[in-house]
Amino acid sequence: MALQFSLATAAPEAADTACVVVGVYEQGVLTSAAARVDSASGGAIKRQVESGDISGKGGSTTVLYAPAGIAAKRVLVVGLGTQKGFDAARYQKVAIEAARALGRLPLTEAVSYLAEVEVPGHDAAWRVRTAALAADHAAYRYTATFKPREKAAQPELASVAFAAGAEVQGGLDQAIAIAEGVRFARELANLPPNICNPAYIAAQAQAFADAHDKVSCRVLDHVEMEQLGFGSLLAVGRGSVNKPKLVALEYKGGADGVAPYAFVGKGITFDTGGISLKPGPGMEEMKFDMGGAAGVLGAFVAAVKMGLEHNLVCVVPAAENMPDGDSYRPGDVLTSLSGLTIEVLNTDAEGRLILCDALTWTAQTFKPQAIVDAATLTGACVIALGKHASGLFSKYDDLAGELLAAGERTLDRAWRMPLWDDYQVQLDSGFADVANIGGKSAGAITAACFLARFAEGQRWAHLDIAGTAWDEGRKGLATGRPVALLAQWLIDRH
């Protein structure tokens, strides 16, 4: 269930709600909202600070129940850490922990005063938007019906109001739209692979298009793709009974004749590695190998919900990589849609093989002003950057700068990696124009270099989200990244 968000104007001591949320720094420094609550309650917060029960440590939470002099039934005091050095990342962390603490309480509503906390370099609209997105992320529950949901034993948080003026309504509206896109991406990626296959992704895209006036959807099946020459994409899906699809959503939010922006997302709905079979342990996580597709679809949803005045296309090559008597093999030579031939050295380097045909088709069909692809492409990127930053590759400094700035603003951060021609020699083949892997070293870079050959002449960037698209472990969920980054990039294009 999505949280409902609104703005509130009541003073913190006068807000008639189940809980008000205020912040306290270390060394007992109270924010203005906390100071007002403290004064109205006869020092209820300061007494707990002095006793050590409220430390102010970043992300810590303490609940005061029914303090005298306060209209709210509870006060949630959130630690902000040291006042010196308080920054955007700490603000986001505090907002997430506050939302988690609210979720543990038996209440349906709350009013947060965290948006009043000053964050250097960011205005009130940013603070409201970031706090709302953090709350929605923390409140997310996987809702598919395969696991019976226990009936809630207590009321559940359903709405949060943020104390701020009407001038920040635009920021809140953006948060509501981006949160919807993030949930769309997370739900799609979390689904089991026996449900979320290429046909399911196509159906979800079509349903979204049917529900929105300015959106249209086109789906190419394997027969149409074969006629057009998608030799690389089709090879990957040959071993599966779930046939590949190419899904293209188009949003006409801008003027007629203006070239669109384009997103392309890797949609491997399950990746066994094919004939180059992956090890068994952890293979169940390969349902997340369509995280790039989920991310660009979520960003598309966010853009439409915000009503951005852009033309936008979102292309998802969707396939399942399975071992079978008809699977493609190491040693095969494929002819891509672009005409370039590819020697397959490893069938587990399949994401680039579906993306290369999708990039070619997107460029030819829509002639976009920029293409950004997102893909859970390489384990090498996880080794290089861990789980915090997505890898960003582009030969266009301006485009790379725009995407990095969008990542910093949303805290959905990326880090630029080299895309130098020096690495291209690792992809040399004696039997085709290019090999699909470049050896052990610089794996994320050589994968991006492979894609670059199919984006010649395009203003193109690649996001490797293998480390950021989901949280590892048996209970790890999709994160919804890079929806926020891509949505912000589009917002900034005005």
Short mmCIF file of C-alpha atoms in Angstrom, two decimals:
data_model
loop_
_atom_site.label_atom_id
_atom_site.label_comp_id
_atom_site.label_asym_id
_atom_site.label_seq_id
_atom_site.Cartn_x
_atom_site.Cartn_y
_atom_site.Cartn_z
CA MET A 1 0.00 0.00 0.00
CA ALA A 2 1.35 3.40 -0.95
CA LEU A 3 1.73 5.99 1.77
CA GLN A 4 -0.36 9.11 1.36
CA PHE A 5 1.55 12.40 1.65
CA SER A 6 0.39 15.92 2.40
CA LEU A 7 1.58 19.22 3.85
CA ALA A 8 0.79 20.47 7.35
CA THR A 9 0.93 23.94 8.89
CA ALA A 10 0.14 23.25 12.57
CA ALA A 11 2.76 24.05 15.18
CA PRO A 12 4.41 20.86 16.52
CA GLU A 13 2.90 21.22 19.99
CA ALA A 14 -0.57 21.80 18.50
CA ALA A 15 -0.72 19.12 15.79
CA ASP A 16 -3.63 16.82 16.60
CA THR A 17 -2.19 13.55 15.30
CA ALA A 18 -1.04 10.14 16.45
CA CYS A 19 2.61 11.18 16.37
CA VAL A 20 4.80 14.18 15.65
CA VAL A 21 8.39 13.66 14.50
CA VAL A 22 11.12 16.07 15.63
CA GLY A 23 14.91 16.01 15.52
CA VAL A 24 17.64 16.43 18.12
CA TYR A 25 21.37 16.79 17.43
CA GLU A 26 24.12 15.31 19.57
CA GLN A 27 25.23 17.40 22.56
CA GLY A 28 21.54 17.99 23.27
CA VAL A 29 20.99 20.65 20.59
CA LEU A 30 17.26 20.78 19.83
CA THR A 31 15.79 21.76 16.49
CA SER A 32 13.19 24.52 16.56
CA ALA A 33 10.31 22.00 16.42
CA ALA A 34 11.85 19.91 19.19
CA ALA A 35 12.39 23.05 21.29
CA ARG A 36 8.72 24.01 20.92
CA VAL A 37 7.58 20.54 21.94
CA ASP A 38 10.01 20.59 24.86
CA SER A 39 8.77 23.97 26.04
CA ALA A 40 5.10 23.03 25.76
CA SER A 41 5.67 19.74 27.60
CA GLY A 42 7.59 21.26 30.47
CA GLY A 43 11.01 19.97 29.42
CA ALA A 44 10.06 16.38 28.50
CA ILE A 45 12.74 16.13 25.79
CA LYS A 46 15.55 17.86 27.69
CA ARG A 47 15.03 15.60 30.71
CA GLN A 48 15.58 12.54 28.50
CA VAL A 49 18.61 14.17 26.90
CA GLU A 50 20.08 14.86 30.33
CA SER A 51 19.39 11.29 31.50
CA GLY A 52 21.06 9.89 28.37
CA ASP A 53 17.88 8.24 27.08
CA ILE A 54 17.99 10.55 24.04
CA SER A 55 21.52 10.57 22.66
CA GLY A 56 20.99 12.49 19.43
CA LYS A 57 23.09 9.90 17.62
CA GLY A 58 22.28 9.88 13.90
CA GLY A 59 19.29 7.65 13.16
CA SER A 60 18.49 6.80 16.78
CA THR A 61 14.82 7.07 17.77
CA THR A 62 12.96 7.54 21.05
CA VAL A 63 9.19 7.65 21.56
CA LEU A 64 7.60 9.86 24.22
CA TYR A 65 4.04 8.73 24.87
CA ALA A 66 1.34 11.31 25.66
CA PRO A 67 3.55 14.08 27.07
CA ALA A 68 1.50 16.70 28.91
CA GLY A 69 0.90 19.93 27.00
CA ILE A 70 1.16 18.31 23.54
CA ALA A 71 -1.86 17.71 21.29
CA ALA A 72 -0.25 14.67 19.62
CA LYS A 73 -0.47 11.27 21.31
CA ARG A 74 3.25 10.59 20.78
CA VAL A 75 6.46 12.41 20.01
CA LEU A 76 9.09 10.54 18.00
CA VAL A 77 12.48 12.09 18.66
CA VAL A 78 15.01 11.27 15.95
CA GLY A 79 18.74 11.68 16.43
CA LEU A 80 20.40 13.88 13.79
CA GLY A 81 24.02 13.26 14.79
CA THR A 82 26.50 16.10 15.08
CA GLN A 83 25.28 19.49 13.92
CA LYS A 84 28.60 20.19 12.25
CA GLY A 85 28.89 18.17 9.06
CA PHE A 86 25.16 17.48 8.76
CA ASP A 87 24.60 16.80 5.07
CA ALA A 88 22.19 15.38 2.50
CA ALA A 89 23.20 11.75 3.02
CA ARG A 90 22.69 12.02 6.78
CA TYR A 91 19.33 13.71 6.26
CA GLN A 92 18.19 10.83 4.05
CA LYS A 93 19.39 8.27 6.60
CA VAL A 94 17.55 10.06 9.40
CA ALA A 95 14.36 10.24 7.33
CA ILE A 96 14.51 6.50 6.61
CA GLU A 97 15.06 5.60 10.27
CA ALA A 98 12.22 7.89 11.32
CA ALA A 99 9.89 6.16 8.85
CA ARG A 100 10.97 2.73 10.08
CA ALA A 101 10.30 3.75 13.66
CA LEU A 102 6.84 5.05 12.72
CA GLY A 103 6.15 1.75 10.99
CA ARG A 104 6.76 -0.12 14.23
CA LEU A 105 4.19 1.93 16.13
CA PRO A 106 0.44 1.19 16.28
CA LEU A 107 -0.66 4.23 14.31
CA THR A 108 -2.00 5.20 10.89
CA GLU A 109 -0.83 8.82 10.62
CA ALA A 110 1.97 11.14 11.62
CA VAL A 111 3.21 14.69 11.10
CA SER A 112 6.93 15.13 10.47
CA TYR A 113 8.89 18.29 11.23
CA LEU A 114 12.15 16.96 9.80
CA ALA A 115 11.70 19.04 6.65
CA GLU A 116 12.46 22.09 8.82
CA VAL A 117 16.00 20.82 9.46
CA GLU A 118 18.51 22.82 7.44
CA VAL A 119 20.54 20.82 4.90
CA PRO A 120 23.40 22.79 3.31
CA GLY A 121 22.84 23.35 -0.40
CA HIS A 122 19.23 22.12 -0.41
CA ASP A 123 15.93 23.97 -0.15
CA ALA A 124 12.69 23.04 1.61
CA ALA A 125 11.20 21.42 -1.50
CA TRP A 126 14.19 19.07 -1.69
CA ARG A 127 13.89 18.27 2.01
CA VAL A 128 10.19 17.41 1.73
CA ARG A 129 10.74 15.35 -1.42
CA THR A 130 13.66 13.44 0.07
CA ALA A 131 11.83 12.75 3.35
CA ALA A 132 8.73 11.55 1.48
CA LEU A 133 10.72 9.23 -0.79
CA ALA A 134 12.59 7.87 2.23
CA ALA A 135 9.33 7.20 4.02
CA ASP A 136 7.80 5.47 1.01
CA HIS A 137 10.91 3.31 0.58
CA ALA A 138 10.88 2.28 4.23
CA ALA A 139 7.15 1.54 4.15
CA TYR A 140 7.33 -0.69 1.06
CA ARG A 141 6.16 -4.27 1.54
CA TYR A 142 6.30 -6.94 -1.14
CA THR A 143 2.60 -7.44 -1.84
CA ALA A 144 2.44 -10.37 -4.29
CA THR A 145 -0.07 -13.02 -3.28
CA PHE A 146 2.30 -16.01 -3.21
CA LYS A 147 2.95 -15.58 0.49
CA PRO A 148 -0.21 -15.17 2.57
CA ARG A 149 -0.03 -11.83 4.28
CA GLU A 150 -0.67 -11.95 7.98
CA LYS A 151 -3.51 -9.75 9.05
CA ALA A 152 -2.06 -6.75 10.79
CA ALA A 153 -2.31 -7.11 14.53
CA GLN A 154 -2.19 -3.34 14.92
CA PRO A 155 -2.93 -0.25 12.81
CA GLU A 156 -0.41 0.42 10.04
CA LEU A 157 1.06 3.73 8.93
CA ALA A 158 -0.96 5.03 5.99
CA SER A 159 -0.26 8.76 5.79
CA VAL A 160 2.48 11.24 6.64
CA ALA A 161 2.15 15.01 6.57
CA PHE A 162 5.21 17.25 6.36
CA ALA A 163 5.31 20.61 8.08
CA ALA A 164 6.11 23.05 5.30
CA GLY A 165 4.60 25.93 3.35
CA ALA A 166 2.59 25.66 0.16
CA GLU A 167 5.63 26.70 -1.87
CA VAL A 168 7.06 23.17 -1.55
CA GLN A 169 3.98 21.46 -3.05
CA GLY A 170 5.91 20.92 -6.30
CA GLY A 171 8.56 18.94 -4.45
CA LEU A 172 5.91 16.81 -2.76
CA ASP A 173 4.17 16.19 -6.09
CA GLN A 174 7.48 15.02 -7.55
CA ALA A 175 7.99 12.69 -4.58
CA ILE A 176 4.54 11.12 -5.06
CA ALA A 177 5.24 10.46 -8.76
CA ILE A 178 8.78 9.18 -8.26
CA ALA A 179 7.63 6.96 -5.39
CA GLU A 180 5.05 5.40 -7.70
CA GLY A 181 7.77 4.71 -10.25
CA VAL A 182 10.05 3.20 -7.61
CA ARG A 183 7.27 0.93 -6.35
CA PHE A 184 6.48 -0.14 -9.92
CA ALA A 185 10.13 -1.08 -10.44
CA ARG A 186 10.50 -2.85 -7.10
CA GLU A 187 7.33 -4.89 -7.48
CA LEU A 188 8.25 -5.97 -11.01
CA ALA A 189 11.77 -7.01 -10.00
CA ASN A 190 10.67 -8.79 -6.83
CA LEU A 191 8.21 -11.05 -8.64
CA PRO A 192 9.32 -14.68 -9.12
CA PRO A 193 10.66 -15.53 -12.58
CA ASN A 194 7.87 -18.02 -13.28
CA ILE A 195 5.52 -15.01 -13.20
CA CYS A 196 7.68 -12.14 -14.43
CA ASN A 197 8.75 -13.45 -17.84
CA PRO A 198 9.08 -11.48 -21.11
CA ALA A 199 5.37 -11.75 -21.87
CA TYR A 200 4.48 -10.47 -18.38
CA ILE A 201 6.70 -7.40 -18.77
CA ALA A 202 5.07 -6.71 -22.13
CA ALA A 203 1.60 -7.05 -20.56
CA GLN A 204 2.47 -4.66 -17.71
CA ALA A 205 3.78 -2.08 -20.19
CA GLN A 206 0.67 -2.42 -22.34
CA ALA A 207 -1.60 -2.03 -19.31
CA PHE A 208 0.19 1.17 -18.31
CA ALA A 209 -0.12 2.56 -21.83
CA ASP A 210 -3.83 1.69 -21.95
CA ALA A 211 -4.39 3.67 -18.74
CA HIS A 212 -2.61 6.87 -19.87
CA ASP A 213 -3.68 9.07 -22.78
CA LYS A 214 -0.26 10.25 -23.98
CA VAL A 215 1.35 6.80 -23.78
CA SER A 216 1.46 4.12 -26.46
CA CYS A 217 3.03 0.66 -26.40
CA ARG A 218 4.50 -1.49 -29.15
CA VAL A 219 5.63 -5.07 -28.60
CA LEU A 220 7.74 -7.01 -31.10
CA ASP A 221 7.59 -10.80 -30.76
CA HIS A 222 10.32 -13.23 -31.79
CA VAL A 223 8.84 -13.68 -35.28
CA GLU A 224 8.89 -9.95 -36.02
CA MET A 225 12.37 -9.60 -34.55
CA GLU A 226 13.64 -12.43 -36.72
CA GLN A 227 12.25 -10.74 -39.81
CA LEU A 228 13.99 -7.49 -38.79
CA GLY A 229 17.32 -9.16 -38.05
CA PHE A 230 17.64 -9.16 -34.23
CA GLY A 231 20.20 -11.96 -34.44
CA SER A 232 21.95 -11.18 -31.16
CA LEU A 233 18.90 -10.70 -28.93
CA LEU A 234 17.12 -13.76 -30.31
CA ALA A 235 20.13 -16.01 -29.76
CA VAL A 236 20.02 -15.35 -26.01
CA GLY A 237 16.36 -16.40 -25.73
CA ARG A 238 16.58 -19.46 -27.95
CA GLY A 239 16.89 -21.94 -25.09
CA SER A 240 13.72 -20.84 -23.30
CA VAL A 241 10.07 -21.69 -23.86
CA ASN A 242 9.37 -18.09 -22.78
CA LYS A 243 10.08 -16.36 -26.07
CA PRO A 244 11.80 -12.95 -26.18
CA LYS A 245 9.89 -9.69 -26.52
CA LEU A 246 10.97 -6.19 -27.39
CA VAL A 247 8.79 -3.72 -25.49
CA ALA A 248 8.66 -0.05 -26.50
CA LEU A 249 6.69 2.54 -24.54
CA GLU A 250 6.33 6.03 -25.99
CA TYR A 251 5.21 9.13 -24.08
CA LYS A 252 4.34 12.27 -26.01
CA GLY A 253 4.58 14.92 -23.34
CA GLY A 254 6.54 17.37 -25.47
CA ALA A 255 5.97 19.20 -28.73
CA ASP A 256 5.44 17.32 -31.97
CA GLY A 257 8.62 16.75 -33.92
CA VAL A 258 10.95 17.19 -30.94
CA ALA A 259 13.34 14.24 -30.67
CA PRO A 260 12.63 12.12 -27.58
CA TYR A 261 14.89 11.07 -24.77
CA ALA A 262 15.31 7.30 -24.69
CA PHE A 263 15.77 4.76 -21.92
CA VAL A 264 16.83 1.19 -22.66
CA GLY A 265 16.78 -1.46 -19.92
CA LYS A 266 18.19 -4.97 -19.76
CA GLY A 267 15.30 -7.37 -19.24
CA ILE A 268 16.80 -10.80 -18.59
CA THR A 269 13.92 -12.20 -16.56
CA PHE A 270 16.06 -15.10 -15.37
CA ASP A 271 19.72 -15.79 -16.02
CA THR A 272 21.05 -19.30 -15.59
CA GLY A 273 24.13 -18.34 -17.58
CA GLY A 274 22.94 -20.59 -20.41
CA ILE A 275 25.41 -23.24 -21.55
CA SER A 276 28.07 -21.35 -19.52
CA LEU A 277 26.02 -22.32 -16.47
CA LYS A 278 26.30 -20.26 -13.28
CA PRO A 279 27.04 -21.94 -9.93
CA GLY A 280 23.90 -23.03 -8.10
CA PRO A 281 24.28 -21.07 -4.83
CA GLY A 282 22.67 -17.66 -5.17
CA MET A 283 21.25 -18.35 -8.63
CA GLU A 284 17.77 -17.57 -7.35
CA GLU A 285 18.86 -13.90 -7.23
CA MET A 286 19.10 -13.96 -11.02
CA LYS A 287 15.39 -13.10 -11.16
CA PHE A 288 16.75 -9.60 -10.50
CA ASP A 289 18.67 -9.62 -13.80
CA MET A 290 15.83 -7.57 -15.24
CA GLY A 291 16.56 -4.79 -12.75
CA GLY A 292 17.58 -2.47 -15.57
CA ALA A 293 14.26 -3.03 -17.32
CA ALA A 294 12.40 -2.47 -14.05
CA GLY A 295 14.39 0.70 -13.41
CA VAL A 296 13.76 2.33 -16.78
CA LEU A 297 10.08 1.34 -16.70
CA GLY A 298 9.80 2.87 -13.23
CA ALA A 299 11.47 6.07 -14.42
CA PHE A 300 9.05 6.15 -17.37
CA VAL A 301 6.11 5.78 -14.96
CA ALA A 302 7.48 8.62 -12.81
CA ALA A 303 7.90 10.90 -15.83
CA VAL A 304 4.34 10.28 -16.99
CA LYS A 305 2.92 10.79 -13.49
CA MET A 306 4.81 14.08 -13.17
CA GLY A 307 3.46 15.17 -16.55
CA LEU A 308 6.92 16.19 -17.71
CA GLU A 309 6.88 18.14 -20.97
CA HIS A 310 9.22 15.78 -22.78
CA ASN A 311 8.90 13.17 -25.44
CA LEU A 312 10.24 9.95 -23.97
CA VAL A 313 10.66 6.38 -25.12
CA CYS A 314 11.45 3.35 -22.99
CA VAL A 315 12.69 0.21 -24.74
CA VAL A 316 13.04 -3.12 -22.95
CA PRO A 317 14.61 -6.15 -24.62
CA ALA A 318 13.21 -9.03 -22.55
CA ALA A 319 14.47 -12.60 -22.68
CA GLU A 320 15.22 -15.60 -20.50
CA ASN A 321 18.71 -17.15 -20.66
CA MET A 322 18.28 -20.93 -20.29
CA PRO A 323 20.32 -24.06 -21.21
CA ASP A 324 18.56 -26.25 -23.77
CA GLY A 325 19.21 -28.28 -26.89
CA ASP A 326 18.53 -25.13 -28.92
CA SER A 327 20.57 -22.75 -26.74
CA TYR A 328 23.31 -20.65 -28.25
CA ARG A 329 26.84 -21.86 -27.53
CA PRO A 330 30.32 -20.56 -26.81
CA GLY A 331 31.92 -20.34 -30.23
CA ASP A 332 28.75 -19.27 -32.04
CA VAL A 333 28.97 -16.21 -34.27
CA LEU A 334 25.88 -13.97 -34.23
CA THR A 335 24.88 -11.27 -36.68
CA SER A 336 23.45 -8.32 -34.77
CA LEU A 337 20.77 -5.94 -36.00
CA SER A 338 23.51 -3.41 -36.75
CA GLY A 339 25.27 -5.88 -39.05
CA LEU A 340 28.26 -6.28 -36.74
CA THR A 341 29.12 -9.93 -36.07
CA ILE A 342 29.74 -11.17 -32.53
CA GLU A 343 31.75 -14.17 -31.41
CA VAL A 344 30.20 -15.69 -28.30
CA LEU A 345 32.93 -16.66 -25.83
CA ASN A 346 30.62 -16.94 -22.84
CA THR A 347 26.83 -17.31 -22.89
CA ASP A 348 26.66 -15.73 -19.43
CA ALA A 349 27.66 -12.39 -20.99
CA GLU A 350 24.16 -12.20 -22.43
CA GLY A 351 22.93 -8.81 -21.24
CA ARG A 352 25.10 -6.94 -23.70
CA LEU A 353 23.84 -9.22 -26.48
CA ILE A 354 20.22 -8.19 -25.98
CA LEU A 355 21.11 -4.56 -25.31
CA CYS A 356 23.17 -4.12 -28.47
CA ASP A 357 20.22 -4.94 -30.72
CA ALA A 358 17.89 -2.80 -28.60
CA LEU A 359 20.28 0.17 -28.81
CA THR A 360 20.48 -0.17 -32.59
CA TRP A 361 16.70 -0.42 -32.96
CA THR A 362 16.05 2.50 -30.59
CA ALA A 363 18.45 4.75 -32.49
CA GLN A 364 17.03 3.78 -35.89
CA THR A 365 13.37 3.94 -34.89
CA PHE A 366 13.17 7.02 -32.67
CA LYS A 367 16.31 9.06 -33.52
CA PRO A 368 16.50 10.21 -29.88
CA GLN A 369 18.45 13.23 -28.64
CA ALA A 370 20.02 11.05 -25.94
CA ILE A 371 19.97 7.38 -24.91
CA VAL A 372 20.59 6.14 -21.38
CA ASP A 373 20.63 2.41 -20.77
CA ALA A 374 20.49 0.69 -17.39
CA ALA A 375 21.57 -2.90 -16.83
CA THR A 376 22.59 -5.34 -14.12
CA LEU A 377 25.46 -6.02 -16.46
CA THR A 378 28.61 -7.18 -14.67
CA GLY A 379 29.76 -8.68 -11.40
CA ALA A 380 32.95 -6.74 -12.07
CA CYS A 381 31.09 -3.49 -11.39
CA VAL A 382 30.04 -4.80 -7.98
CA ILE A 383 33.68 -5.61 -7.20
CA ALA A 384 34.73 -2.12 -8.31
CA LEU A 385 32.03 -0.01 -6.66
CA GLY A 386 30.19 -2.24 -4.19
CA LYS A 387 26.51 -1.66 -3.45
CA HIS A 388 26.53 2.12 -3.09
CA ALA A 389 27.25 3.57 -6.53
CA SER A 390 26.13 2.57 -10.00
CA GLY A 391 28.83 2.55 -12.66
CA LEU A 392 28.43 5.32 -15.25
CA PHE A 393 30.02 5.14 -18.68
CA SER A 394 29.79 7.73 -21.45
CA LYS A 395 32.00 9.38 -24.05
CA TYR A 396 29.94 12.55 -23.64
CA ASP A 397 31.25 14.64 -20.74
CA ASP A 398 28.13 16.84 -20.65
CA LEU A 399 25.77 13.86 -20.50
CA ALA A 400 27.88 12.15 -17.86
CA GLY A 401 27.91 15.36 -15.82
CA GLU A 402 24.12 15.67 -16.03
CA LEU A 403 23.61 12.10 -14.82
CA LEU A 404 26.16 12.42 -12.02
CA ALA A 405 24.48 15.64 -10.84
CA ALA A 406 21.06 13.95 -10.90
CA GLY A 407 22.49 11.11 -8.84
CA GLU A 408 23.95 13.49 -6.26
CA ARG A 409 20.70 15.43 -5.95
CA THR A 410 18.63 12.28 -5.38
CA LEU A 411 21.36 10.38 -3.47
CA ASP A 412 20.87 7.64 -6.08
CA ARG A 413 24.52 8.09 -6.89
CA ALA A 414 26.71 6.96 -9.75
CA TRP A 415 30.47 7.03 -10.32
CA ARG A 416 32.00 7.64 -13.72
CA MET A 417 34.27 4.93 -15.09
CA PRO A 418 36.58 5.15 -18.13
CA LEU A 419 35.35 4.27 -21.59
CA TRP A 420 38.66 4.66 -23.38
CA ASP A 421 39.37 3.04 -26.71
CA ASP A 422 42.49 1.52 -25.09
CA TYR A 423 40.23 -1.21 -23.67
CA GLN A 424 38.63 -2.10 -27.01
CA VAL A 425 41.51 -4.41 -28.00
CA GLN A 426 40.36 -6.83 -25.28
CA LEU A 427 37.26 -7.48 -27.42
CA ASP A 428 39.22 -8.42 -30.55
CA SER A 429 38.06 -11.63 -32.23
CA GLY A 430 39.67 -13.80 -34.87
CA PHE A 431 36.27 -15.01 -36.09
CA ALA A 432 33.94 -11.99 -35.94
CA ASP A 433 33.91 -8.20 -35.64
CA VAL A 434 33.87 -8.34 -31.85
CA ALA A 435 33.94 -10.87 -29.01
CA ASN A 436 31.28 -10.69 -26.29
CA ILE A 437 33.78 -10.72 -23.40
CA GLY A 438 37.17 -9.12 -22.88
CA GLY A 439 38.83 -11.36 -20.31
CA LYS A 440 39.19 -11.11 -16.55
CA SER A 441 40.49 -7.55 -16.21
CA ALA A 442 38.29 -4.44 -16.40
CA GLY A 443 35.13 -6.48 -16.94
CA ALA A 444 32.65 -3.65 -16.37
CA ILE A 445 34.63 -1.39 -18.71
CA THR A 446 34.96 -3.91 -21.54
CA ALA A 447 31.22 -4.64 -21.29
CA ALA A 448 30.54 -0.92 -21.70
CA CYS A 449 33.07 -0.79 -24.55
CA PHE A 450 31.13 -3.58 -26.27
CA LEU A 451 27.90 -1.56 -26.02
CA ALA A 452 29.68 1.58 -27.22
CA ARG A 453 30.26 -0.09 -30.60
CA PHE A 454 26.50 -0.22 -31.06
CA ALA A 455 25.91 3.38 -29.96
CA GLU A 456 28.26 5.06 -32.43
CA GLY A 457 27.01 8.54 -33.31
CA GLN A 458 24.52 8.52 -30.43
CA ARG A 459 24.62 10.75 -27.36
CA TRP A 460 24.64 7.72 -25.10
CA ALA A 461 25.40 6.73 -21.52
CA HIS A 462 25.37 3.36 -19.77
CA LEU A 463 24.54 2.67 -16.13
CA ASP A 464 25.79 -0.63 -14.70
CA ILE A 465 23.48 -1.23 -11.73
CA ALA A 466 24.58 -4.79 -10.89
CA GLY A 467 25.52 -3.65 -7.38
CA THR A 468 22.67 -1.25 -6.72
CA ALA A 469 19.52 -2.86 -8.15
CA TRP A 470 18.82 -5.19 -5.23
CA ASP A 471 19.90 -6.01 -1.70
CA GLU A 472 21.71 -9.33 -1.40
CA GLY A 473 20.58 -12.23 0.74
CA ARG A 474 17.63 -14.59 1.05
CA LYS A 475 15.31 -11.74 1.98
CA GLY A 476 16.94 -9.09 -0.17
CA LEU A 477 14.50 -6.95 -2.16
CA ALA A 478 14.83 -4.82 -5.27
CA THR A 479 15.83 -1.24 -4.46
CA GLY A 480 14.11 0.57 -7.33
CA ARG A 481 17.36 2.20 -8.44
CA PRO A 482 18.04 4.06 -10.72
CA VAL A 483 14.45 5.39 -10.96
CA ALA A 484 15.18 8.50 -8.88
CA LEU A 485 18.38 9.32 -10.78
CA LEU A 486 16.72 9.00 -14.21
CA ALA A 487 13.60 10.90 -13.12
CA GLN A 488 15.75 13.75 -11.80
CA TRP A 489 17.77 13.80 -15.03
CA LEU A 490 14.52 14.33 -16.95
CA ILE A 491 13.33 17.00 -14.50
CA ASP A 492 16.61 18.85 -15.02
CA ARG A 493 16.21 18.88 -18.81
CA HIS A 494 13.70 21.76 -18.65
#
